[in-house]
Amino acid sequence: MTTLLVIVLVVLMGLVVYSLVRGVVAFLKSTKMDLEQEDTGQATEMQLLQNKMMFNRIKYQALAVVVVAVLLAIAN
């Protein structure tokens, strides 16, 4: 059981890093596009992707915290 939870934790940590990197890349692209375009008052595709990736990062971090809590509960 512990081995399975550790594997799940490692996968979740990988997903956190992946979401973080994609969110930062989307942020950099949206910033570059924002400097080159007029303000239309609507979110661009890159800004929407950035929000989605940052929400995914938070979701995966929360799941990783739950897995760590379960591991600690099992250890005691």
PDB file of C-alpha atoms in Angstrom:
ATOM      1  CA  MET A   1       0.000   0.000   0.000  1.00  0.00           C
ATOM      2  CA  THR A   2       2.774   2.399   0.910  1.00  0.00           C
ATOM      3  CA  THR A   3       4.616   1.716  -2.336  1.00  0.00           C
ATOM      4  CA  LEU A   4       1.494   2.476  -4.345  1.00  0.00           C
ATOM      5  CA  LEU A   5       0.967   5.751  -2.500  1.00  0.00           C
ATOM      6  CA  VAL A   6       4.584   6.783  -3.062  1.00  0.00           C
ATOM      7  CA  ILE A   7       4.205   6.083  -6.777  1.00  0.00           C
ATOM      8  CA  VAL A   8       0.984   8.131  -6.854  1.00  0.00           C
ATOM      9  CA  LEU A   9       2.773  10.933  -4.995  1.00  0.00           C
ATOM     10  CA  VAL A  10       5.641  10.974  -7.504  1.00  0.00           C
ATOM     11  CA  VAL A  11       3.182  11.072 -10.421  1.00  0.00           C
ATOM     12  CA  LEU A  12       1.291  13.953  -8.797  1.00  0.00           C
ATOM     13  CA  MET A  13       4.539  15.848  -8.233  1.00  0.00           C
ATOM     14  CA  GLY A  14       5.376  15.376 -11.909  1.00  0.00           C
ATOM     15  CA  LEU A  15       1.966  16.721 -12.886  1.00  0.00           C
ATOM     16  CA  VAL A  16       2.505  19.743 -10.635  1.00  0.00           C
ATOM     17  CA  VAL A  17       5.799  20.539 -12.340  1.00  0.00           C
ATOM     18  CA  TYR A  18       4.292  19.997 -15.800  1.00  0.00           C
ATOM     19  CA  SER A  19       1.354  22.309 -15.047  1.00  0.00           C
ATOM     20  CA  LEU A  20       3.651  24.919 -13.551  1.00  0.00           C
ATOM     21  CA  VAL A  21       5.953  24.953 -16.581  1.00  0.00           C
ATOM     22  CA  ARG A  22       3.051  25.125 -19.059  1.00  0.00           C
ATOM     23  CA  GLY A  23       1.457  27.918 -17.022  1.00  0.00           C
ATOM     24  CA  VAL A  24       4.672  29.940 -16.951  1.00  0.00           C
ATOM     25  CA  VAL A  25       5.197  29.447 -20.700  1.00  0.00           C
ATOM     26  CA  ALA A  26       1.613  30.583 -21.347  1.00  0.00           C
ATOM     27  CA  PHE A  27       2.232  33.583 -19.092  1.00  0.00           C
ATOM     28  CA  LEU A  28       5.342  34.569 -21.013  1.00  0.00           C
ATOM     29  CA  LYS A  29       3.567  34.197 -24.361  1.00  0.00           C
ATOM     30  CA  SER A  30       0.533  36.152 -23.188  1.00  0.00           C
ATOM     31  CA  THR A  31       2.735  38.933 -21.855  1.00  0.00           C
ATOM     32  CA  LYS A  32       4.547  39.184 -25.179  1.00  0.00           C
ATOM     33  CA  MET A  33       1.240  39.186 -27.086  1.00  0.00           C
ATOM     34  CA  ASP A  34      -0.261  41.779 -24.722  1.00  0.00           C
ATOM     35  CA  LEU A  35       2.596  44.157 -25.433  1.00  0.00           C
ATOM     36  CA  GLU A  36       2.096  43.816 -29.176  1.00  0.00           C
ATOM     37  CA  GLN A  37      -1.718  44.082 -29.299  1.00  0.00           C
ATOM     38  CA  GLU A  38      -4.411  46.479 -28.220  1.00  0.00           C
ATOM     39  CA  ASP A  39      -6.483  45.800 -25.123  1.00  0.00           C
ATOM     40  CA  THR A  40      -9.761  44.220 -26.272  1.00  0.00           C
ATOM     41  CA  GLY A  41     -11.131  43.646 -22.777  1.00  0.00           C
ATOM     42  CA  GLN A  42     -11.303  39.886 -23.312  1.00  0.00           C
ATOM     43  CA  ALA A  43      -8.947  37.172 -22.161  1.00  0.00           C
ATOM     44  CA  THR A  44      -6.652  35.811 -24.839  1.00  0.00           C
ATOM     45  CA  GLU A  45      -6.161  32.126 -25.562  1.00  0.00           C
ATOM     46  CA  MET A  46      -2.825  32.128 -23.728  1.00  0.00           C
ATOM     47  CA  GLN A  47      -4.331  33.815 -20.672  1.00  0.00           C
ATOM     48  CA  LEU A  48      -7.066  31.192 -20.539  1.00  0.00           C
ATOM     49  CA  LEU A  49      -4.452  28.429 -20.845  1.00  0.00           C
ATOM     50  CA  GLN A  50      -2.440  30.062 -18.070  1.00  0.00           C
ATOM     51  CA  ASN A  51      -5.469  30.092 -15.766  1.00  0.00           C
ATOM     52  CA  LYS A  52      -6.262  26.468 -16.599  1.00  0.00           C
ATOM     53  CA  MET A  53      -2.700  25.313 -15.929  1.00  0.00           C
ATOM     54  CA  MET A  54      -2.457  27.191 -12.644  1.00  0.00           C
ATOM     55  CA  PHE A  55      -5.772  25.691 -11.517  1.00  0.00           C
ATOM     56  CA  ASN A  56      -4.461  22.235 -12.457  1.00  0.00           C
ATOM     57  CA  ARG A  57      -1.298  22.907 -10.460  1.00  0.00           C
ATOM     58  CA  ILE A  58      -3.308  23.769  -7.368  1.00  0.00           C
ATOM     59  CA  LYS A  59      -5.493  20.687  -7.841  1.00  0.00           C
ATOM     60  CA  TYR A  60      -2.500  18.351  -8.152  1.00  0.00           C
ATOM     61  CA  GLN A  61      -0.787  19.945  -5.162  1.00  0.00           C
ATOM     62  CA  ALA A  62      -3.897  19.423  -3.051  1.00  0.00           C
ATOM     63  CA  LEU A  63      -4.059  15.769  -4.095  1.00  0.00           C
ATOM     64  CA  ALA A  64      -0.363  15.363  -3.253  1.00  0.00           C
ATOM     65  CA  VAL A  65      -0.977  16.814   0.216  1.00  0.00           C
ATOM     66  CA  VAL A  66      -3.812  14.313   0.720  1.00  0.00           C
ATOM     67  CA  VAL A  67      -1.524  11.442  -0.305  1.00  0.00           C
ATOM     68  CA  VAL A  68       1.147  12.654   2.129  1.00  0.00           C
ATOM     69  CA  ALA A  69      -1.459  12.867   4.892  1.00  0.00           C
ATOM     70  CA  VAL A  70      -2.536   9.281   4.156  1.00  0.00           C
ATOM     71  CA  LEU A  71       1.089   8.138   4.192  1.00  0.00           C
ATOM     72  CA  LEU A  72       1.604   9.814   7.569  1.00  0.00           C
ATOM     73  CA  ALA A  73      -1.574   8.237   8.900  1.00  0.00           C
ATOM     74  CA  ILE A  74      -0.395   4.804   7.754  1.00  0.00           C
ATOM     75  CA  ALA A  75       3.047   5.339   9.291  1.00  0.00           C
ATOM     76  CA  ASN A  76       1.565   5.954  12.727  1.00  0.00           C
TER      77      ASN A  76
END
